[in-house]
PDB file of C-alpha atoms and ligand atoms in Angstrom:
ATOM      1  CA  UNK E   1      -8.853  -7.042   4.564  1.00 54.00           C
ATOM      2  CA  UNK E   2     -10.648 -10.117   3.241  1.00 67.00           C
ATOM      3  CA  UNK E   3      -9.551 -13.266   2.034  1.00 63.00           C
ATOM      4  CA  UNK E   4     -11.209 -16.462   0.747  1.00 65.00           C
ATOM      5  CA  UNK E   5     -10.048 -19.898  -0.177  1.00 60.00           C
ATOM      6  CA  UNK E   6     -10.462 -21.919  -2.927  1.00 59.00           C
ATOM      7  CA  UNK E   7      -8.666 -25.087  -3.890  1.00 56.00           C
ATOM      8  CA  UNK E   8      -6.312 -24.351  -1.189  1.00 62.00           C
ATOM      9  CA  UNK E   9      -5.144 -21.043  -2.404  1.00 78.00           C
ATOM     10  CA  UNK E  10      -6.069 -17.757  -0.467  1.00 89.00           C
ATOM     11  CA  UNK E  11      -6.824 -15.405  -2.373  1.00 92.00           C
ATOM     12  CA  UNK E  12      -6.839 -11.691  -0.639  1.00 94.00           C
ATOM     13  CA  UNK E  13      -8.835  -8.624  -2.270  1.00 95.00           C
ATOM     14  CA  UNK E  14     -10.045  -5.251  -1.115  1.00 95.00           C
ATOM     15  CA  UNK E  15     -13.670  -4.587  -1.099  1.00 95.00           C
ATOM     16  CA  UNK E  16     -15.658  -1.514  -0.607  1.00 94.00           C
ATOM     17  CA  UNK E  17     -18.944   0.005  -0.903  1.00 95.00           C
ATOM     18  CA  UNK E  18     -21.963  -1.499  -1.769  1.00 95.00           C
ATOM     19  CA  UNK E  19     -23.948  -2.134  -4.725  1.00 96.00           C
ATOM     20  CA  UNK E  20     -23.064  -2.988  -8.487  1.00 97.00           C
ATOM     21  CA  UNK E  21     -19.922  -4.809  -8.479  1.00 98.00           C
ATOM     22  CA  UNK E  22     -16.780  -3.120 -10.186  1.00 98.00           C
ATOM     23  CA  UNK E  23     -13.745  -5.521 -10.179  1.00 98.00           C
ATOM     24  CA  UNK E  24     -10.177  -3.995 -10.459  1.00 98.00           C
ATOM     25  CA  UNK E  25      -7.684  -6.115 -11.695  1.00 98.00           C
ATOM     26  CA  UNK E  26      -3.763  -4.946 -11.135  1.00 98.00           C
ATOM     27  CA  UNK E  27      -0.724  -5.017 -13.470  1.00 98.00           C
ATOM     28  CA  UNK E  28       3.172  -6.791 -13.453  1.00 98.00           C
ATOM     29  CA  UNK E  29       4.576  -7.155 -11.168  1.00 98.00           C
ATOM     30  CA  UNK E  30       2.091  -5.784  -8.759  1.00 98.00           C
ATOM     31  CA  UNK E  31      -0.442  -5.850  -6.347  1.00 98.00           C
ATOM     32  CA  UNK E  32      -3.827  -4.477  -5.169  1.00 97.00           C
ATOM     33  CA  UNK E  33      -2.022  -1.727  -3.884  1.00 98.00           C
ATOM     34  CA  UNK E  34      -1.747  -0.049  -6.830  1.00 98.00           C
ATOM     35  CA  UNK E  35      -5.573   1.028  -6.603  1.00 98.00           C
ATOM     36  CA  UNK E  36      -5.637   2.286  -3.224  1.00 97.00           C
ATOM     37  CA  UNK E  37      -5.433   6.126  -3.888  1.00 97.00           C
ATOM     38  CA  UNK E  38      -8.138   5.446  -6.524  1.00 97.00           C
ATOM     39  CA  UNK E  39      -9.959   3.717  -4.164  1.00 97.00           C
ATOM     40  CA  UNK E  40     -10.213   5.937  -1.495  1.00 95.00           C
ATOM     41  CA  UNK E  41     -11.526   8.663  -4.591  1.00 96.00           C
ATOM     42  CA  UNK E  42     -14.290   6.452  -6.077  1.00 94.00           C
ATOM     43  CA  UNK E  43     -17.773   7.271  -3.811  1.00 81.00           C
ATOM     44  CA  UNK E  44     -21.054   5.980  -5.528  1.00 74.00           C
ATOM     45  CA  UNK E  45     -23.234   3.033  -5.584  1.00 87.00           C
ATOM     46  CA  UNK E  46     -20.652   0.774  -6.335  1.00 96.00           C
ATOM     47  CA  UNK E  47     -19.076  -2.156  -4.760  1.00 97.00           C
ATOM     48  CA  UNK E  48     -15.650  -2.093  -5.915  1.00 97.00           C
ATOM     49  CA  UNK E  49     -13.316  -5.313  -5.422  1.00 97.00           C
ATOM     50  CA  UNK E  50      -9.651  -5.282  -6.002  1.00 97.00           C
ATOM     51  CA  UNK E  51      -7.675  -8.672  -5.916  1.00 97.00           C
ATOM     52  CA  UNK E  52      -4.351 -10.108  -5.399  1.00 96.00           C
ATOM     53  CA  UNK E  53      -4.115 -12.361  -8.250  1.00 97.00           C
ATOM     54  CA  UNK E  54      -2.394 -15.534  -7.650  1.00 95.00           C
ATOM     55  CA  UNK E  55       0.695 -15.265  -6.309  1.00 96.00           C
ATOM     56  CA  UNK E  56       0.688 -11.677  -5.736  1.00 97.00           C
ATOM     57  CA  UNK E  57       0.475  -9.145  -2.945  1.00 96.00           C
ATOM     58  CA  UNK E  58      -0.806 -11.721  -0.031  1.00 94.00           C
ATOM     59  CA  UNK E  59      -2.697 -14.230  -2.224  1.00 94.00           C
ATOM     60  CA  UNK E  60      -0.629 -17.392  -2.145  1.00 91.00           C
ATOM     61  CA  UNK E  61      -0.517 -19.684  -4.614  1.00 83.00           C
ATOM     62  CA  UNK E  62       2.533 -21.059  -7.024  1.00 79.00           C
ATOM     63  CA  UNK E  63       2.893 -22.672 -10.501  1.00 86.00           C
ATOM     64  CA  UNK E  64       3.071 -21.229 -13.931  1.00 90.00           C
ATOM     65  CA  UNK E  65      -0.500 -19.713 -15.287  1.00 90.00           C
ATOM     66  CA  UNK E  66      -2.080 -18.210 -17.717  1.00 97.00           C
ATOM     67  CA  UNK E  67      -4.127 -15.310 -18.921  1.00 98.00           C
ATOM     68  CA  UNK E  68      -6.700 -17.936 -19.427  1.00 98.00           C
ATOM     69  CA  UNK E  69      -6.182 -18.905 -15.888  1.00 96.00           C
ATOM     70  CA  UNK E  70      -5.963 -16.476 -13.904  1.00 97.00           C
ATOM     71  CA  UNK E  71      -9.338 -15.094 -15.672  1.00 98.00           C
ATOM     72  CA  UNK E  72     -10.765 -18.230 -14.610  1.00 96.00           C
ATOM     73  CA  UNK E  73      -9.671 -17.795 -11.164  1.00 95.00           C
ATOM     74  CA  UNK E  74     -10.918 -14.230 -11.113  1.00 97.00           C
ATOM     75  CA  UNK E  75     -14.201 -15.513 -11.816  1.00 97.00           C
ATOM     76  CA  UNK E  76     -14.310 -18.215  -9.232  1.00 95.00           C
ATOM     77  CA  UNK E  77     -13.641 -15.848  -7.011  1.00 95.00           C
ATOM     78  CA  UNK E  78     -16.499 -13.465  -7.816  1.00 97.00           C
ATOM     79  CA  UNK E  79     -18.876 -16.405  -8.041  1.00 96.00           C
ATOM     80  CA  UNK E  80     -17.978 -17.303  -4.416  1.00 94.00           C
ATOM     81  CA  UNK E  81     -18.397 -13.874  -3.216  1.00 95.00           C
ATOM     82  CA  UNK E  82     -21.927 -13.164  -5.156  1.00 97.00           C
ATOM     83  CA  UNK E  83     -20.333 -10.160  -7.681  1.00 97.00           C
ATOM     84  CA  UNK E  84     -22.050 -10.997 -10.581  1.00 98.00           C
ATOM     85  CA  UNK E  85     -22.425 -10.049 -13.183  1.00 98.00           C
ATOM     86  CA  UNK E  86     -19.747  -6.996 -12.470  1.00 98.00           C
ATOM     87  CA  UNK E  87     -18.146  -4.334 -14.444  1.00 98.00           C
ATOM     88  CA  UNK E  88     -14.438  -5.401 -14.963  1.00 98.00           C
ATOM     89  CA  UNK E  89     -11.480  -3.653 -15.218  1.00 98.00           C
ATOM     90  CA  UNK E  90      -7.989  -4.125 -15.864  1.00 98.00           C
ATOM     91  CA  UNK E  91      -4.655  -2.381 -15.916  1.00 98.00           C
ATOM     92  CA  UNK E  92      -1.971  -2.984 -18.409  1.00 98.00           C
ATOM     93  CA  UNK E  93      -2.045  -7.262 -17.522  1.00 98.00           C
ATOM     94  CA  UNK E  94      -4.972  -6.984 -15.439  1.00 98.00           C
ATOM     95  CA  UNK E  95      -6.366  -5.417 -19.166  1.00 98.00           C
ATOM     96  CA  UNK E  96      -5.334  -8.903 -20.444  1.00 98.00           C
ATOM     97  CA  UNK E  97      -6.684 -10.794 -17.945  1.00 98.00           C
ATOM     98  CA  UNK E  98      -9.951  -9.175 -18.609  1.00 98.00           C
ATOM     99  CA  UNK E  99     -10.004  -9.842 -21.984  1.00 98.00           C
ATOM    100  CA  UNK E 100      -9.859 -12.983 -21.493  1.00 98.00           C
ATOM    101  CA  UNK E 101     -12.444 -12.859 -19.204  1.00 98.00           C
ATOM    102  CA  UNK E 102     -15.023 -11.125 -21.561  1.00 98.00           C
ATOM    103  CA  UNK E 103     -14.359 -14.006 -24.234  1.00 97.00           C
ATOM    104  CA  UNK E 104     -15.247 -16.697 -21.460  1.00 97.00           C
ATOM    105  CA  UNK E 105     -17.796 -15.301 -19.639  1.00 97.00           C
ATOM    106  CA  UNK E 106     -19.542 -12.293 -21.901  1.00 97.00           C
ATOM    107  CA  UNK E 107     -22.852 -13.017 -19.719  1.00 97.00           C
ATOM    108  CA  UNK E 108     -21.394 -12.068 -17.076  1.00 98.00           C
ATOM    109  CA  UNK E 109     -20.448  -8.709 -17.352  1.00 98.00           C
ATOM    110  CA  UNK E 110     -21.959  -5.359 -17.018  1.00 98.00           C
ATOM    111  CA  UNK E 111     -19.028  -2.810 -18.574  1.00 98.00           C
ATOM    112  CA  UNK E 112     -15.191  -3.566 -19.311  1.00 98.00           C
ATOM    113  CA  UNK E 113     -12.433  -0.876 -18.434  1.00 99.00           C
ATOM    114  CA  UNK E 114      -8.995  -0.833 -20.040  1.00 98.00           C
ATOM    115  CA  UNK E 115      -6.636   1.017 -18.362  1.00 98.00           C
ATOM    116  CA  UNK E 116      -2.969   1.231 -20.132  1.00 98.00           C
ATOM    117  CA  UNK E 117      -3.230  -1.642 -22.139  1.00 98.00           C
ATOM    118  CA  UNK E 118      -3.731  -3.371 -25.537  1.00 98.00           C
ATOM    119  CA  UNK E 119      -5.240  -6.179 -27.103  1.00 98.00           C
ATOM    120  CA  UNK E 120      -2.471  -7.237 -28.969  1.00 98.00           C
ATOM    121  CA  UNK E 121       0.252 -10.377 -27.966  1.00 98.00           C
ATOM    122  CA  UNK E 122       3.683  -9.901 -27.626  1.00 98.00           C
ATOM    123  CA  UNK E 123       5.758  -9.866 -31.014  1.00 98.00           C
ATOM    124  CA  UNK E 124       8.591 -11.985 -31.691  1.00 98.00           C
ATOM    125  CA  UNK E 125      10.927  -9.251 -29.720  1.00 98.00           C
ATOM    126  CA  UNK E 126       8.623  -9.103 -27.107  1.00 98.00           C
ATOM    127  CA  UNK E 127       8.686 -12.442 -26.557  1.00 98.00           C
ATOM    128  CA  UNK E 128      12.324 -12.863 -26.404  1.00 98.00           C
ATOM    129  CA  UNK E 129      12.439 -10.216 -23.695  1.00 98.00           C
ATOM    130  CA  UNK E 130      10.090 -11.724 -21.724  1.00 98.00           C
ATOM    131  CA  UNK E 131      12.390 -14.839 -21.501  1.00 98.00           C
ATOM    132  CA  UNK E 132      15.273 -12.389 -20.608  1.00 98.00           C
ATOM    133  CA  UNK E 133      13.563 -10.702 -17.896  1.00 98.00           C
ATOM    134  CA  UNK E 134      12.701 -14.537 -16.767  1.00 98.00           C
ATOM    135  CA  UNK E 135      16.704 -15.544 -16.556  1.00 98.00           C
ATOM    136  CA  UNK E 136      16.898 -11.977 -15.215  1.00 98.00           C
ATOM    137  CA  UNK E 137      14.450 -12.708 -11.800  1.00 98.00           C
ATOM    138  CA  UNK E 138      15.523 -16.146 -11.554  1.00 97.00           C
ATOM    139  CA  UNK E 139      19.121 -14.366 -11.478  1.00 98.00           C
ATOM    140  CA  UNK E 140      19.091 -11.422  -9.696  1.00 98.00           C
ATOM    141  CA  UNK E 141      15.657 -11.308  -7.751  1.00 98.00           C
ATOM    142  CA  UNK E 142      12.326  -8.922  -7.824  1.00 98.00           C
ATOM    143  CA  UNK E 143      14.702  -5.328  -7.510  1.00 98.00           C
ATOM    144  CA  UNK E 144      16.754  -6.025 -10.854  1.00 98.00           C
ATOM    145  CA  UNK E 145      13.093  -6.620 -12.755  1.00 98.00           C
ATOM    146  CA  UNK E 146      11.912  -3.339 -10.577  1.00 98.00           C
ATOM    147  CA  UNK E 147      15.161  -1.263 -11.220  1.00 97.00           C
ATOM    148  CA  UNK E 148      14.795  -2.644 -15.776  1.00 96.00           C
ATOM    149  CA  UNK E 149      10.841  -1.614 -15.831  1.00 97.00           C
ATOM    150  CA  UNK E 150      10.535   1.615 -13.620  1.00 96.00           C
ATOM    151  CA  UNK E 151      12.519   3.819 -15.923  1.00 94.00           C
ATOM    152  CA  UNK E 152       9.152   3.299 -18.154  1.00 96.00           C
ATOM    153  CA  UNK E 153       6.498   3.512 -15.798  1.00 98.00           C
ATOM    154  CA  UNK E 154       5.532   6.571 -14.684  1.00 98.00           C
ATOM    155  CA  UNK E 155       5.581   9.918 -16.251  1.00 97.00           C
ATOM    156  CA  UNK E 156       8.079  12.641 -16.378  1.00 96.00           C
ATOM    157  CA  UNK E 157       5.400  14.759 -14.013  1.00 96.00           C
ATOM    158  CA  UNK E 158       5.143  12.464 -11.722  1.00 97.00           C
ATOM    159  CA  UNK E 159       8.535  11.462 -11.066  1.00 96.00           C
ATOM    160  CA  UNK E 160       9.650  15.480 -11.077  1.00 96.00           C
ATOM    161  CA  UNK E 161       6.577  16.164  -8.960  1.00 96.00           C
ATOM    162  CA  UNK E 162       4.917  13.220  -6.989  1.00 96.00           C
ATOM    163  CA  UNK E 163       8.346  11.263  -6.055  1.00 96.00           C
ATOM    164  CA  UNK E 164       6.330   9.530  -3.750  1.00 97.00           C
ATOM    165  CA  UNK E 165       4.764   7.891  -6.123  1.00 98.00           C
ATOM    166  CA  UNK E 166       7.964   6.450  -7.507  1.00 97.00           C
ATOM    167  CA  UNK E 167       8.741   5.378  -3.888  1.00 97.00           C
ATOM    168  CA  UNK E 168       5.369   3.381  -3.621  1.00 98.00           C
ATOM    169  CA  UNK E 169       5.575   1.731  -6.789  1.00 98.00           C
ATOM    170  CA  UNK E 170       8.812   0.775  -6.187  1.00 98.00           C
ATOM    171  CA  UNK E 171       7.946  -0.943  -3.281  1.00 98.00           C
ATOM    172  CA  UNK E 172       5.357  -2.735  -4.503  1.00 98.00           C
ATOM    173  CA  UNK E 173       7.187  -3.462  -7.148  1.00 98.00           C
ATOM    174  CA  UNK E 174      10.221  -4.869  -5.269  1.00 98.00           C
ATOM    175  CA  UNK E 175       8.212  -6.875  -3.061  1.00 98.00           C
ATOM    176  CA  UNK E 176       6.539  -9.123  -5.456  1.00 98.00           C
ATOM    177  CA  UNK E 177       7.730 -12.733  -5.325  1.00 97.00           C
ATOM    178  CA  UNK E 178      10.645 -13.389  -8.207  1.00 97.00           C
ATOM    179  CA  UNK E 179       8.547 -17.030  -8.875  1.00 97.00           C
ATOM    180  CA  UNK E 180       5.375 -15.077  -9.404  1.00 97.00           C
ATOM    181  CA  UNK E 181       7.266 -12.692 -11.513  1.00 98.00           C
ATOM    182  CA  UNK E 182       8.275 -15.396 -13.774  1.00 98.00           C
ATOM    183  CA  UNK E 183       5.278 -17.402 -14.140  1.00 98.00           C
ATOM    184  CA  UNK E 184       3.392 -13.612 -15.252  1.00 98.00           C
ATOM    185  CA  UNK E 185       6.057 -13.144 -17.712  1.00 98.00           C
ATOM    186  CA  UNK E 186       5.838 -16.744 -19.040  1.00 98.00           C
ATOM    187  CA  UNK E 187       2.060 -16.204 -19.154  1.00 98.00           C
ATOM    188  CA  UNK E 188       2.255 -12.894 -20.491  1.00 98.00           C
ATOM    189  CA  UNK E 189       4.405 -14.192 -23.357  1.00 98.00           C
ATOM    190  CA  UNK E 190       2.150 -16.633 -24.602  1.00 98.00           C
ATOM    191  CA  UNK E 191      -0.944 -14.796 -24.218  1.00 98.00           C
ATOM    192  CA  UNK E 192      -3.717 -14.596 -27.165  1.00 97.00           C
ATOM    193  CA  UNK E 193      -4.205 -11.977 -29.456  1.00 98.00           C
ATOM    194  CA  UNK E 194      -7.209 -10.351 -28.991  1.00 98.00           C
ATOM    195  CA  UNK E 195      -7.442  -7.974 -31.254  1.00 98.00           C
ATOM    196  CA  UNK E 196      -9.985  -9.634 -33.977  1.00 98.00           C
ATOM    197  CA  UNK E 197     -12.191  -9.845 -30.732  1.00 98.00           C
ATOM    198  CA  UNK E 198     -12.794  -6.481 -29.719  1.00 98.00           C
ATOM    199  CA  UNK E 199     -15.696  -6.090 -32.465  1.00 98.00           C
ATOM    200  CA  UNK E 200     -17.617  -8.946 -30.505  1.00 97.00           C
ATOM    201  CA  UNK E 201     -17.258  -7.076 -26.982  1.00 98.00           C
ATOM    202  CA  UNK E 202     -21.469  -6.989 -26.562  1.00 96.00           C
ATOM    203  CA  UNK E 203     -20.932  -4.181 -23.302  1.00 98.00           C
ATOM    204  CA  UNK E 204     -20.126  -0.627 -22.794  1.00 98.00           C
ATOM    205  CA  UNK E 205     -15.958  -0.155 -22.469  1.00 98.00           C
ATOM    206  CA  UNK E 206     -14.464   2.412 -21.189  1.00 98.00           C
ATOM    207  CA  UNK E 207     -10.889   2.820 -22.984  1.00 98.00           C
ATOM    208  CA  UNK E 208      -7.872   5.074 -20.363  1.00 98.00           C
ATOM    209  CA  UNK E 209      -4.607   5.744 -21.088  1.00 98.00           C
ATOM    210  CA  UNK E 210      -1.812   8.007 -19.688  1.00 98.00           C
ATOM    211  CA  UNK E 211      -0.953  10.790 -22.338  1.00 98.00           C
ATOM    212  CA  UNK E 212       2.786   9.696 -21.606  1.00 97.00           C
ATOM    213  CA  UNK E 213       2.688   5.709 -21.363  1.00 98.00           C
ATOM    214  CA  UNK E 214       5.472   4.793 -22.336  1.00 98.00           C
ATOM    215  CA  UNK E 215       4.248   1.192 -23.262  1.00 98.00           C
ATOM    216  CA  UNK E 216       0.671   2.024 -24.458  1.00 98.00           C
ATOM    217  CA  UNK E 217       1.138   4.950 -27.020  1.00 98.00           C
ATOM    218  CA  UNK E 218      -2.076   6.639 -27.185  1.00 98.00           C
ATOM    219  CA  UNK E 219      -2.716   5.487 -31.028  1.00 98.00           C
ATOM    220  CA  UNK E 220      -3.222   1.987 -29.694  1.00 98.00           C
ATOM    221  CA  UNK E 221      -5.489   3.406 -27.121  1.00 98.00           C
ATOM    222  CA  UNK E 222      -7.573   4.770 -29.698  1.00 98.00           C
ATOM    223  CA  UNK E 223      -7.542   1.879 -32.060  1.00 98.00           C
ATOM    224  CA  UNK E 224      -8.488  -0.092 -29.501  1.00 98.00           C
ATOM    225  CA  UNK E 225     -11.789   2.035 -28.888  1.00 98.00           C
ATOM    226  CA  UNK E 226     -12.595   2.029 -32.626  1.00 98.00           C
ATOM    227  CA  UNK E 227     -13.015  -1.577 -32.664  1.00 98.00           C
ATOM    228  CA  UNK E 228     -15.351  -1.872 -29.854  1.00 98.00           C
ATOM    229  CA  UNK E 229     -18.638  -1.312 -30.804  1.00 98.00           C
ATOM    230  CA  UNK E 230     -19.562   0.896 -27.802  1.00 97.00           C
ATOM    231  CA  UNK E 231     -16.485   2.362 -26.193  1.00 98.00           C
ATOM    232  CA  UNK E 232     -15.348   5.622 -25.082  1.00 98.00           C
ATOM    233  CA  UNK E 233     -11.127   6.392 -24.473  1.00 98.00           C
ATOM    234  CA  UNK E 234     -10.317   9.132 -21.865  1.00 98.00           C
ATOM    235  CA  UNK E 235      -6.820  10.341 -22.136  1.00 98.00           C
ATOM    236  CA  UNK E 236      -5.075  10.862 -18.116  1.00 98.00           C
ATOM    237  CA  UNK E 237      -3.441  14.284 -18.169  1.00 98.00           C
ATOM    238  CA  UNK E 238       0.248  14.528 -16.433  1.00 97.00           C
ATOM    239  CA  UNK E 239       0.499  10.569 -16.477  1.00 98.00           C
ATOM    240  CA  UNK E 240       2.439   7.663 -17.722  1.00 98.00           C
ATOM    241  CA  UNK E 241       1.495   3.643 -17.728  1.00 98.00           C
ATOM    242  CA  UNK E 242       0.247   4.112 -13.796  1.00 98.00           C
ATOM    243  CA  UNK E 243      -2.306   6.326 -14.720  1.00 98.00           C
ATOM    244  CA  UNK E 244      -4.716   5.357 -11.549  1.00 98.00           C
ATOM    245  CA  UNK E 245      -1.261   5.766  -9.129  1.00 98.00           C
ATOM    246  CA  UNK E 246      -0.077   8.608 -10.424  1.00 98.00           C
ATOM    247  CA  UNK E 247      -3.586  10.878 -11.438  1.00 98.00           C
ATOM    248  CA  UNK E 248      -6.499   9.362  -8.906  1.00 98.00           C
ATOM    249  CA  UNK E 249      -8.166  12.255  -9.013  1.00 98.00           C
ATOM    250  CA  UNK E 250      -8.987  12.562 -12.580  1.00 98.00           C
ATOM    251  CA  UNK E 251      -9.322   8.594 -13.193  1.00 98.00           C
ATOM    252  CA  UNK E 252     -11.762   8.392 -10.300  1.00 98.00           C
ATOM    253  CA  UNK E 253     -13.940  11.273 -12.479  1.00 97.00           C
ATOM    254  CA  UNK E 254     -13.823   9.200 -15.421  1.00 98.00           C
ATOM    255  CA  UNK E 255     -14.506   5.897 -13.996  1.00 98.00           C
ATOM    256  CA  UNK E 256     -17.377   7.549 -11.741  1.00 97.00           C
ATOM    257  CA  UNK E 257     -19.214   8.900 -15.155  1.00 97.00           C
ATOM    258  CA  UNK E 258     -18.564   5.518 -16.775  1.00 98.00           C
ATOM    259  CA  UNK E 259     -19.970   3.651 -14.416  1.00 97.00           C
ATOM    260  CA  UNK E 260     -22.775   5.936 -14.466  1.00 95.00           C
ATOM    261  CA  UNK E 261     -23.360   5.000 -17.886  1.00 95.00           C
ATOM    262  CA  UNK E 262     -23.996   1.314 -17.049  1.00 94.00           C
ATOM    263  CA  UNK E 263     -27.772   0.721 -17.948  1.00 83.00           C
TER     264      UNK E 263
HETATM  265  C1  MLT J   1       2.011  -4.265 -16.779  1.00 88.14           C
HETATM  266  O1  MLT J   1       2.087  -3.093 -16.407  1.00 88.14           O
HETATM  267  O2  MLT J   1       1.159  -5.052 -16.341  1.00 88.14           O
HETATM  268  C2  MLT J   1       3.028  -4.767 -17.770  1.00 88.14           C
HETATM  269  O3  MLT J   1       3.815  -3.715 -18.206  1.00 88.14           O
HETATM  270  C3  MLT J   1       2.366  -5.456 -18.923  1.00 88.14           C
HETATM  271  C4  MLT J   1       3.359  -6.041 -19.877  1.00 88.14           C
HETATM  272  O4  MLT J   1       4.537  -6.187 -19.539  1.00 88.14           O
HETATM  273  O5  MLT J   1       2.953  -6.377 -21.005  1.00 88.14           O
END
């Protein structure tokens, strides 16, 4: 798989296809991995690019960032490798990431997907969770973060059904790095609220959750659709927050008529 530098960090990504650029951007605390099965679903005219953001999976890189940041870094990355403008789309902090990205760079996008997540910033309990799960990695390591968020990630069908599911997440999961893990949750924490700017998104969104997230209720799903002028939600049958891991099939379908929306 490729990799690039910049600044001294490597930054590794999947890439496939060919065509108009559709970025996937990956939640906490995990990796590029997470889109694989969707991956090897999506067929079209598309070339879709998956990164490890910094830190994560094998991109290297340390130090605290930010949603701002990492958005930046996103785009350097797709101005190195000639993938814009793209359609962007993030899960659950990837979804953060990305709107971050639309308020910076609004030119240079073609469509925005949110997948399980919100515009919202943390509230005040949030927050002070965050900074518990931060003494909790420094603590105890990448499983005791893995073994406090699991419990919410999936749906009840996939863990009764698709174990294996469980299994990979877990994995991925367990293997992130326990500095990475803190930095996210640090830049999680003091992330923007972006909710008074989802009227200004100028492109078509496409709006996904899992009918059982456990973090994204479906309400905020919706709401978030209603603000944006031209957005469409698509609710994942027989899934939780990991709606691409645990129902490819059906978020493939929906992502493949979205995209073939884009003017
Ligand atoms: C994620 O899946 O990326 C996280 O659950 C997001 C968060 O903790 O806010």
């Amino acid at each position: 798989m490729p990799t690039t530098m910049r600044y001294g960090q490597t930054m590794h990504y999947l890439e496939q296809g060919q065509g108009l650029p559709v970025v996937l951007l990956h939640g906490f605390p995990l990796d590029s991995r997470v889109w694989e099965p969707l991956l090897l679903r999506l067929k079209g005219n598309h070339r879709f690019i998956a990164p490890d953001l910094r830190g994560f999976g094998q991109s290297t890189g340390g130090g605290a960032f930010t949603m701002e940041s990492a958005a930046d870094e996103v785009h350097g990355l797709l101005e190195q490798l000639g993938a814009l403008p793209c359609v962007l789309g993030g899960l659950s902090m990837g979804g953060y990431i990305a709107l971050e990205f639309a308020q910076r760079c609004p030119k240079d996008l073609k469509g925005l997907m949110f997948i399980d997540t919100k515009a919202q910033a943390d509230t005040a309990d949030a927050r002070q969770a965050r900074d518990e799960m931060i003494d909790l990695v420094r603590r105890e390591g990448a499983k005791a973060v893995a073994d406090r968020m699991l419990p919410k990630m999936l749906g009840d069908d996939t863990i009764r059904r698709r174990p294996q599911v469980l299994r990979d997440l877990q994995a991925i999961m367990e293997s992130c790095p326990a500095e990475t893990i803190a930095h996210a949750l640090a830049g999680m924490r003091d992330r923007e609220d972006h909710t008074a700017n989802l009227a200004s998104i100028p492109v078509p969104a496409l709006v996904m959750v899992g009918e059982s997230d456990a973090l994204i209720p479906i309400a905020t799903a919706e709401a978030m659709r209603r603000e944006i002028p031209h957005a469409t939600l698509a609710v994942i049958e027989s899934a939780g927050h990991m709606a691409p891991m645990e129902q490819p099939d059906q978020v493939a379908s929906v992502i493949e008529s979205f995209l073939r929306s884009i003017p």
